Amino acid sequence: MSGKPNDFSPKILAFLCNWCSYAGADLAGVSRMQYPSNIRVIRFMCTGRIDPIFIIKALTNGVDGVLIAGCHPGECHYGKGNLYTRRRVLMTKKLLECIGIEPERLHLAWVAASEGPKFAEVVKDFTEQTKNLGPNPLAVLTKQERTVL
Amino acid sequence: MENNLYLAWSPDATIQGMGSSGGAVTALLRCALENQMVDAVLAVKKRNNSRFDAVPTLITDPELVHETAGAMHFAPLNMVKIIKEYLDGAMDMRVAVTCKPCDARAFIELAKRNQVRRENLFLVGLNCSGTYLPTVAEQMIREAFGENPQDLAGEEVDEGKLIITLKDGSTKEKDLEELVRQGYEMRENCLRCSYKVPRMADIACGKWGNNGKSATFIEICSPKGHEFLDAAAQNGALVMEPATNEQIEKRKQKETEAVENAQAREKQEIEAFKRYSSEERLKYWLGHLSRCIKCFGCRDACPICFCKECYLEPYRGCIPGGETPPDIMFQLIRLSHVADSCVNCGQCQDACPMEIPLTRLYSVLNSELADIFDYKPGVDIDQPPPLTTVTEQELSIDAPDIIGENSSDR
Ligand code: SF4
Ligand code: SF4
Ligand code: SF4
Ligand code: FES
């Protein structure tokens, strides 16, 4: 990682729902669509399983962005898991803003199993956005600095 | 409409002398116990006869009700945690509790989460115009008022003044603003608290509007409130008189003034916060939080924190044991857990030995979320907490950052 934002390659953690977005990512893959390789994927059975603490922990551990992708409203396999997630993400973004981490480091998108191209698009856009934000301020601080500031 | 605004006092001269405004609350609680309308009364009591030290006390003998102290502005306790932790959330016991607006709001939030049983509680709300930390108050009485703190018999905040009554019956008053200039400020959360009359309780009692009469102005806020007051009036424990227009006006004027001051303060804080850049905020909070000694005081004092399996404990694998200061994750977990429901009671900040301005963090987030979710914690028992509820209507909104009309104005 160098200081120049242009060569900065962000580390992004993606929380994907097993039933839609994970399959959408698969489809993007088998269709050989190009998208940035910055994401590391964790698969969830439903976005409704994502505790805001997972997001916050990822960011305090130094990832530069967290992407959450799940089924469109009305399509969640468990009914309303994604609707809870939408509310929690709204809350978490505000929480991040309050303590001074850019809320744009967190992004929620709906990607259905058939939306391979959309998945590639979402990853591309979010990677670009995170790149423009630069490194996560918490990742830049050493542990020492974090606690004696 | 059924009248719900009264002036009330006790016909019993001894009770009248003991309570601050005609002894109405004391008489009401006593009557509720005597007639077995409740199993116990939970109220505050002075310790060692000091107005700077209060203890919660559970009373089952009507003869002992007079030992309770009414409003204590210099020893803010929180009654909610006591019901929740030590009385099993009043699950199988009917308790009458005296409570400040912030207590009443915390009861409502916990009732929504099934941690206390609202039907078993008779919430006797006491209007509140703010409280001081005991240490601040003691020094203020000694230095700003030039009096021995042990001589204090009562205190009251009214019309921008702090009025104290001494044991010899004399009174002294000082301008709140003048006191602030000398470094004596109310608890920070009280300054921004705009809930001065606890209408979420069963009744709201206070001096505002008694217009000098030795009586309590009572607003009845629920059917249960009517039931208890009717019983007290029928038993001759209380004399009740419908409030006159003049009294109602006076009370309204005082309330409006207090609420507007608090709202102005809150607005000022939020605007100040918005002027800070992201880096400045992070630096500010890292600076404060790095003093944390992980004593768990904030968690233990908070009425809203009630998880049995707490994420802050090392075995949950999130915050390693034996490390101080803990990673900022420690406070962020708490923040995410009280985000939508913090009632700004200030107990966390009072408990913090490192004087970290915790409520400043919670209240800013809380007010931002209030706009998004159209939610005010602790006000309406029928409105579910916004993070544990969704509506049918949201099924047909596709945008990932909108849940309704209000949420889009981010
Ligand atoms: S927060 Fe509000 S209700 Fe609670 S003690 Fe302060 S002023 Fe009173
Ligand atoms: S976080 Fe602090 S101010 Fe909020 S409810 Fe808990 S103890 Fe009260
Ligand atoms: S009360 Fe203060 S010092 Fe104790 S754990 Fe909470 S923030 Fe840290
Ligand atoms: S199953 Fe995909 S978000 Fe719930």
XYZ file of C-alpha atoms and ligand atoms in Angstrom:
587
model
C 0.000 0.000 0.000
C 1.518 3.310 -0.947
C 0.302 6.758 0.014
C -0.810 7.693 -3.488
C -4.518 7.047 -3.776
C -4.193 5.940 -7.395
C -2.038 2.905 -6.686
C -3.946 2.129 -3.557
C -5.577 -1.252 -3.786
C -8.321 -1.485 -1.163
C -9.085 -4.596 0.822
C -12.802 -5.262 0.690
C -14.778 -7.783 2.630
C -17.969 -8.963 0.933
C -20.798 -10.559 2.905
C -22.929 -12.399 0.370
C -26.226 -14.180 0.733
C -25.979 -17.824 -0.271
C -29.177 -17.876 -2.303
C -28.816 -14.867 -4.542
C -25.693 -12.760 -4.501
C -23.317 -15.675 -3.979
C -24.928 -17.365 -6.950
C -24.788 -14.041 -8.809
C -21.050 -13.908 -8.121
C -20.760 -17.443 -9.410
C -22.585 -16.531 -12.561
C -20.312 -13.534 -13.085
C -17.403 -15.949 -12.708
C -18.568 -18.652 -15.094
C -19.554 -15.973 -17.602
C -15.940 -14.754 -17.389
C -16.914 -11.224 -16.510
C -14.069 -9.010 -15.359
C -14.252 -7.319 -11.999
C -11.609 -6.104 -9.544
C -10.052 -8.796 -7.408
C -10.147 -6.739 -4.220
C -12.983 -8.589 -2.586
C -12.768 -11.462 -0.121
C -16.079 -13.215 0.204
C -17.822 -14.580 3.280
C -20.980 -16.505 2.536
C -24.080 -16.156 4.740
C -27.232 -18.211 4.543
C -29.114 -14.892 4.551
C -28.054 -11.268 4.939
C -30.351 -11.282 7.965
C -27.568 -13.152 9.807
C -25.236 -10.173 9.532
C -24.858 -8.559 12.926
C -23.755 -4.892 12.771
C -20.895 -6.018 14.985
C -19.491 -8.095 12.088
C -19.336 -4.969 9.969
C -17.807 -2.815 12.673
C -15.319 -5.505 13.619
C -14.192 -5.847 10.005
C -13.599 -2.111 9.802
C -11.808 -1.807 13.132
C -9.665 -4.754 12.028
C -8.556 -2.693 9.079
C -10.479 -3.653 5.942
C -11.073 -0.636 3.736
C -14.642 -1.425 2.809
C -17.503 -3.803 3.570
C -19.884 -4.832 0.819
C -23.137 -6.568 1.672
C -25.203 -8.115 -1.086
C -28.435 -10.035 -0.725
C -31.767 -10.862 -2.276
C -34.064 -8.071 -3.448
C -36.854 -7.087 -1.033
C -39.650 -9.593 -1.374
C -37.257 -12.319 -2.521
C -35.451 -13.208 0.707
C -35.702 -16.969 1.194
C -36.549 -16.434 4.820
C -39.067 -13.692 4.202
C -37.706 -10.471 5.627
C -34.066 -11.078 6.595
C -32.908 -8.539 4.043
C -35.334 -5.905 5.355
C -33.791 -6.156 8.825
C -30.400 -5.860 7.208
C -31.405 -2.703 5.394
C -32.366 -1.088 8.699
C -29.208 -2.276 10.401
C -27.046 -0.947 7.608
C -28.735 2.447 7.869
C -27.948 2.433 11.578
C -24.381 1.216 11.126
C -23.598 3.876 8.536
C -24.687 6.561 10.979
C -22.689 4.936 13.741
C -19.566 4.973 11.590
C -20.183 8.586 10.685
C -20.493 9.523 14.349
C -17.146 8.099 15.346
C -15.365 9.358 12.245
C -15.177 6.480 9.787
C -16.595 7.382 6.377
C -20.030 5.730 6.040
C -19.278 5.197 2.337
C -17.005 2.358 3.404
C -20.139 0.301 3.886
C -22.366 -0.545 0.960
C -25.532 -2.578 0.610
C -26.761 -3.866 -2.750
C -29.352 -6.323 -3.955
C -28.061 -8.862 -6.463
C -30.225 -11.759 -7.629
C -28.805 -15.121 -8.722
C -29.444 -14.189 -12.334
C -27.734 -10.803 -12.072
C -24.138 -11.754 -12.864
C -23.425 -8.517 -14.739
C -24.906 -6.474 -11.888
C -22.632 -8.236 -9.424
C -19.569 -7.323 -11.485
C -20.849 -3.754 -11.720
C -21.469 -3.437 -7.974
C -18.004 -4.734 -7.142
C -16.405 -2.446 -9.688
C -18.214 0.654 -8.438
C -17.665 -0.078 -4.783
C -13.978 -0.815 -5.334
C -13.640 2.490 -7.135
C -15.480 4.320 -4.366
C -13.318 2.758 -1.652
C -10.200 3.537 -3.644
C -11.182 7.182 -3.752
C -11.709 7.223 -0.002
C -8.167 5.955 0.516
C -7.031 3.578 3.228
C -9.213 2.988 6.285
C -7.973 5.495 8.887
C -7.978 2.775 11.526
C -5.758 0.516 9.409
C -3.168 3.230 9.072
C -2.859 3.741 12.815
C -0.713 1.265 14.654
C -2.155 -0.386 17.699
C -0.044 1.911 19.832
C -1.355 5.004 18.107
C -4.904 3.814 18.382
C -4.729 3.681 22.107
C -2.572 6.641 23.070
C -3.920 9.304 20.744
C -63.105 14.668 27.690
C -62.434 13.333 31.121
C -60.452 15.795 33.168
C -56.893 14.677 33.724
C -55.283 17.731 35.313
C -55.562 18.131 39.068
C -54.071 19.781 42.062
C -53.815 17.285 44.898
C -52.615 17.229 48.467
C -52.877 15.105 51.545
C -55.494 16.119 54.153
C -53.215 14.617 56.806
C -51.143 17.398 58.364
C -48.154 15.175 59.165
C -47.886 13.777 55.641
C -48.365 17.244 54.247
C -45.474 18.567 56.249
C -43.145 15.775 55.159
C -43.689 15.741 51.435
C -42.504 18.704 49.450
C -45.754 19.722 47.714
C -48.602 18.827 49.988
C -47.437 15.246 50.325
C -49.618 14.014 47.477
C -47.173 11.394 46.199
C -46.505 10.031 49.669
C -50.222 9.825 50.401
C -50.945 8.151 47.086
C -48.251 5.512 47.515
C -49.358 4.820 51.036
C -52.944 4.399 49.969
C -51.958 2.048 47.134
C -50.101 -0.150 49.602
C -52.822 -0.063 52.250
C -55.452 -1.120 49.758
C -53.250 -3.787 48.263
C -53.334 -2.237 44.849
C -49.592 -2.903 44.750
C -47.399 -5.378 46.594
C -44.578 -2.920 47.143
C -43.362 0.596 46.572
C -39.932 1.283 45.123
C -38.696 4.769 45.848
C -35.555 6.601 46.871
C -34.493 7.240 50.391
C -31.788 9.505 51.749
C -28.792 7.738 53.242
C -27.455 9.139 56.516
C -29.964 11.925 56.069
C -27.846 13.385 53.274
C -29.361 14.957 50.178
C -26.284 13.916 48.226
C -26.631 10.216 48.774
C -29.725 8.265 47.832
C -30.499 4.572 48.021
C -33.346 2.752 46.366
C -35.693 1.266 48.896
C -38.429 -1.331 48.571
C -41.286 -0.740 50.965
C -44.094 -3.124 51.815
C -45.234 -1.544 55.075
C -47.494 1.504 54.510
C -46.178 3.021 57.751
C -42.735 3.384 56.181
C -43.734 5.197 53.003
C -43.014 8.564 54.571
C -39.315 7.665 54.680
C -39.022 8.137 50.959
C -37.599 11.387 49.795
C -39.438 12.561 46.702
C -37.322 14.196 44.024
C -33.599 14.197 44.727
C -31.841 16.574 42.364
C -28.401 15.875 43.733
C -28.452 12.079 43.783
C -29.809 10.752 40.490
C -30.522 7.059 40.711
C -31.970 4.817 38.080
C -34.847 2.678 39.260
C -35.153 0.619 36.114
C -32.104 -1.547 36.521
C -33.260 -2.376 40.046
C -36.622 -3.668 38.906
C -35.005 -5.529 36.051
C -32.070 -7.056 37.951
C -33.293 -7.553 41.476
C -37.062 -7.792 41.253
C -37.226 -10.075 38.244
C -38.615 -7.311 36.040
C -41.758 -7.184 38.229
C -42.868 -10.356 36.478
C -44.869 -11.563 39.441
C -45.070 -8.606 41.741
C -47.019 -5.366 41.449
C -44.780 -2.420 42.205
C -45.409 1.299 42.359
C -42.232 3.123 41.319
C -41.384 6.787 41.520
C -39.539 7.763 38.392
C -37.979 10.654 36.550
C -38.816 10.960 32.866
C -35.637 9.111 31.879
C -36.532 6.236 34.234
C -40.042 6.075 32.825
C -38.684 6.000 29.284
C -36.260 3.209 30.127
C -39.161 1.219 31.614
C -41.033 1.601 28.336
C -38.049 0.444 26.298
C -37.512 -2.589 28.521
C -41.203 -3.449 28.489
C -41.041 -3.566 24.674
C -38.279 -6.142 25.031
C -40.153 -8.172 27.628
C -37.618 -7.411 30.320
C -40.122 -5.793 32.666
C -43.820 -6.341 32.952
C -45.532 -3.025 32.322
C -48.938 -4.262 33.591
C -47.425 -4.871 37.005
C -45.870 -1.439 37.284
C -47.552 1.686 38.506
C -45.260 4.426 37.252
C -45.464 7.536 39.379
C -43.671 10.047 37.195
C -41.983 13.059 38.757
C -41.393 16.079 36.557
C -37.714 16.792 36.250
C -35.877 19.939 35.364
C -32.445 18.421 35.702
C -30.089 16.871 38.198
C -26.529 17.338 39.418
C -23.821 14.861 40.251
C -23.517 14.628 44.054
C -19.865 15.697 44.011
C -20.606 18.775 41.917
C -23.622 19.657 44.041
C -21.820 19.321 47.342
C -19.042 21.624 46.252
C -21.546 24.061 44.772
C -23.485 24.332 48.034
C -20.297 24.831 49.972
C -18.576 27.286 47.648
C -21.155 29.019 45.502
C -23.861 29.207 48.171
C -21.483 29.392 51.114
C -23.511 26.883 53.100
C -22.705 23.656 54.866
C -23.978 20.834 52.630
C -25.228 19.011 55.707
C -27.691 21.846 56.369
C -29.506 21.309 53.098
C -33.164 20.335 53.482
C -34.399 20.580 49.897
C -33.645 21.901 46.447
C -35.532 22.870 43.359
C -34.788 24.016 39.838
C -37.259 26.603 38.602
C -37.290 29.438 36.072
C -33.578 29.307 35.409
C -32.700 29.296 39.086
C -31.527 26.786 41.628
C -33.380 27.334 44.874
C -32.191 25.629 48.022
C -33.983 25.311 51.342
C -31.931 24.964 54.499
C -32.835 23.063 57.633
C -33.684 26.306 59.445
C -36.365 26.944 56.812
C -34.570 29.757 55.010
C -34.101 29.675 51.237
C -31.368 30.883 48.913
C -31.330 31.034 45.152
C -28.822 31.443 42.360
C -29.024 31.857 38.641
C -28.205 28.642 36.789
C -26.161 30.564 34.246
C -24.146 32.214 36.964
C -23.499 28.800 38.501
C -22.320 27.477 35.142
C -19.879 30.361 34.868
C -18.474 29.276 38.201
C -18.097 25.743 36.898
C -21.184 24.109 38.413
C -23.137 22.465 35.676
C -25.951 19.951 35.636
C -25.292 16.489 34.344
C -24.608 16.862 30.651
C -27.477 14.592 29.613
C -29.965 16.688 31.612
C -28.995 19.819 29.733
C -30.117 18.251 26.471
C -33.093 16.343 27.909
C -36.380 17.646 26.556
C -38.613 15.233 28.467
C -39.510 17.301 31.478
C -42.993 15.892 32.138
C -43.127 12.081 32.083
C -46.342 11.492 30.146
C -45.260 7.926 29.353
C -45.745 7.130 33.065
C -49.187 6.564 34.611
C -49.223 9.969 36.255
C -46.895 12.971 36.035
C -46.457 14.942 39.254
C -44.718 18.213 39.923
C -44.767 21.687 41.333
C -45.208 23.525 38.071
C -48.632 25.124 38.087
C -49.325 24.824 41.805
C -48.851 28.599 41.854
C -47.502 28.760 45.346
C -50.082 26.457 46.857
C -48.867 23.546 48.975
C -50.117 21.015 46.452
C -48.891 18.782 43.648
C -49.980 19.339 40.083
C -50.867 15.910 38.724
C -51.443 14.999 35.111
C -53.130 11.632 34.735
C -51.719 9.844 31.719
C -53.325 6.389 31.679
C -56.415 4.488 32.826
C -54.272 2.997 35.552
C -53.448 6.511 36.718
C -57.164 7.275 36.995
C -57.781 4.066 38.886
C -55.138 4.779 41.528
C -56.101 8.411 41.993
C -59.801 7.633 42.206
C -59.065 5.097 44.912
C -56.966 7.579 46.858
C -59.655 10.249 46.612
C -62.404 7.841 47.640
C -60.404 6.669 50.627
C -59.871 10.197 51.752
C -56.120 9.870 51.311
C -55.988 12.695 48.778
C -57.855 15.913 48.241
C -58.151 16.577 44.530
C -59.252 19.694 42.790
C -59.381 20.187 39.011
C -56.613 22.561 37.957
C -57.727 26.043 36.974
C -56.935 27.509 33.573
C -54.487 29.857 35.152
C -52.608 26.980 36.791
C -52.627 24.970 33.577
C -51.275 27.940 31.640
C -48.509 28.575 34.133
C -47.420 24.964 34.035
C -47.475 24.897 30.277
C -45.409 28.031 30.091
C -42.766 26.597 32.443
C -42.647 23.318 30.590
C -42.343 24.972 27.191
C -39.536 27.161 28.404
C -37.594 24.219 29.851
C -38.133 22.079 26.766
C -37.053 24.850 24.420
C -33.855 25.402 26.376
C -33.040 21.708 26.222
C -33.789 21.500 22.510
C -31.591 24.485 21.827
C -28.783 22.811 23.720
C -29.189 19.566 21.828
C -29.262 21.369 18.513
C -26.123 23.240 19.412
C -24.336 19.976 20.250
C -25.379 18.352 17.023
C -24.347 21.327 14.953
C -20.971 21.389 16.656
C -20.583 17.714 15.907
C -21.443 18.237 12.249
C -18.785 20.897 11.877
C -16.082 18.366 12.733
C -14.463 16.498 9.872
C -14.323 12.749 9.844
C -10.658 12.739 10.943
C -11.378 15.137 13.768
C -14.200 12.973 15.069
C -12.088 9.857 14.982
C -9.257 11.598 16.752
C -11.635 12.989 19.362
C -13.192 9.626 20.158
C -9.977 7.640 20.036
C -8.577 10.184 22.449
C -11.414 9.778 24.912
C -11.856 6.042 24.556
C -8.167 5.358 25.046
C -8.686 6.269 28.697
C -11.142 3.417 29.202
C -10.064 1.034 31.944
C -12.667 -1.547 30.978
C -14.393 -1.506 34.318
C -17.742 -2.394 32.705
C -19.353 0.381 34.738
C -21.141 1.848 31.727
C -22.608 -1.492 30.764
C -23.662 -2.388 34.278
C -25.331 0.972 34.910
C -27.201 1.154 31.615
C -30.866 0.242 31.873
C -30.996 -0.611 28.178
C -28.079 -3.087 28.268
C -29.600 -6.351 29.344
C -28.048 -9.218 27.339
C -27.319 -12.278 29.425
C -24.525 -13.319 27.072
C -22.708 -10.012 26.671
C -20.509 -9.467 23.631
C -18.048 -7.523 25.738
C -17.054 -10.615 27.706
C -13.828 -12.237 26.524
C -15.417 -15.642 25.964
C -17.525 -14.184 23.165
C -14.315 -13.797 21.206
C -14.733 -10.177 20.258
C -12.846 -8.258 22.953
C -9.753 -10.086 24.226
C -9.522 -10.349 28.004
C -6.808 -8.671 30.051
C -6.196 -5.693 27.787
C -6.617 -2.070 28.799
C -7.507 0.152 27.198
C -9.688 -2.200 25.215
C -9.904 -1.785 21.471
C -12.488 0.829 20.426
C -14.618 -2.130 19.470
C -15.582 -2.272 23.159
C -17.488 1.012 23.054
C -18.689 0.467 19.492
C -20.426 -2.744 20.488
C -22.207 -0.917 23.256
C -23.006 1.942 20.942
C -24.508 -0.390 18.357
C -26.599 -2.074 21.044
C -28.130 1.085 22.509
C -28.129 3.051 19.237
C -31.870 3.125 18.674
C -32.997 2.967 22.295
C -30.694 5.006 24.513
C -32.914 7.196 26.687
C -30.158 9.674 27.545
C -30.429 8.912 31.256
C -26.719 9.550 31.787
C -26.145 6.588 34.074
C -23.258 5.314 31.928
C -21.440 8.607 32.045
C -22.017 8.975 35.793
C -20.571 5.519 36.318
C -17.496 6.048 34.166
C -14.481 6.583 36.432
C -12.512 7.989 33.500
C -15.066 10.709 32.786
C -15.549 9.714 29.169
C -18.433 11.772 27.720
C -20.337 8.683 26.620
C -23.796 10.208 26.360
C -22.436 12.748 23.885
C -21.678 9.878 21.526
C -24.918 8.007 22.119
C -27.156 11.029 21.897
C -25.799 12.244 18.583
C -26.304 8.841 16.993
C -29.668 8.500 18.641
C -30.942 11.792 17.306
C -29.729 10.992 13.783
C -31.558 7.664 13.932
C -34.693 9.284 15.324
C -35.018 11.075 11.995
C -34.386 8.024 9.857
C -36.670 5.664 11.729
C -39.169 8.208 12.974
C -38.666 6.800 16.432
C -38.356 8.345 19.869
C -37.121 5.881 22.464
C -39.264 5.365 25.534
C -42.306 7.323 24.469
C -44.854 5.012 22.889
C -45.048 1.473 24.225
C -46.830 0.321 21.068
C -44.069 1.435 18.747
C -41.582 -1.433 18.364
C -37.816 -0.717 18.431
C -36.715 0.142 14.878
C -33.896 -2.377 14.617
C -35.976 -5.374 15.562
C -38.959 -4.664 13.415
C -39.835 -4.293 9.743
C -43.090 -3.404 8.014
C -45.000 -5.105 5.213
C -44.671 -1.939 3.210
C -40.892 -2.300 3.111
C -41.261 -5.485 1.064
C -42.129 -3.331 -1.910
C -39.396 -0.716 -1.548
C -36.416 -1.752 -3.630
C -33.854 0.961 -2.851
C -31.160 -0.403 -0.507
C -31.011 2.812 1.504
C -34.658 3.750 1.990
C -37.200 2.228 4.352
C -39.902 4.872 4.222
C -40.551 8.539 3.731
C -38.104 9.750 6.334
C -35.111 7.601 5.610
C -34.112 9.215 2.344
C -33.015 12.526 3.834
C -29.640 11.203 4.874
S -32.082 13.076 31.797
Fe -33.958 14.322 31.868
S -35.346 13.177 33.124
Fe -33.311 12.287 33.477
S -32.522 13.342 35.284
Fe -31.842 14.520 33.516
S -33.410 16.092 33.116
Fe -34.260 14.567 34.514
S -26.360 4.345 27.078
Fe -26.087 5.638 28.905
S -27.528 7.329 28.613
Fe -28.153 5.701 27.187
S -29.679 4.499 28.277
Fe -27.685 3.520 28.675
S -26.951 4.435 30.588
Fe -28.619 5.754 29.813
S -17.360 3.070 32.493
Fe -15.781 4.206 31.366
S -13.846 3.219 31.957
Fe -15.491 1.829 32.570
S -15.703 0.433 30.836
Fe -17.181 2.089 30.487
S -16.065 3.592 29.228
Fe -14.539 2.208 30.103
S -32.063 -15.266 1.786
Fe -30.953 -13.820 0.597
S -31.129 -12.069 1.900
Fe -32.330 -13.485 3.016
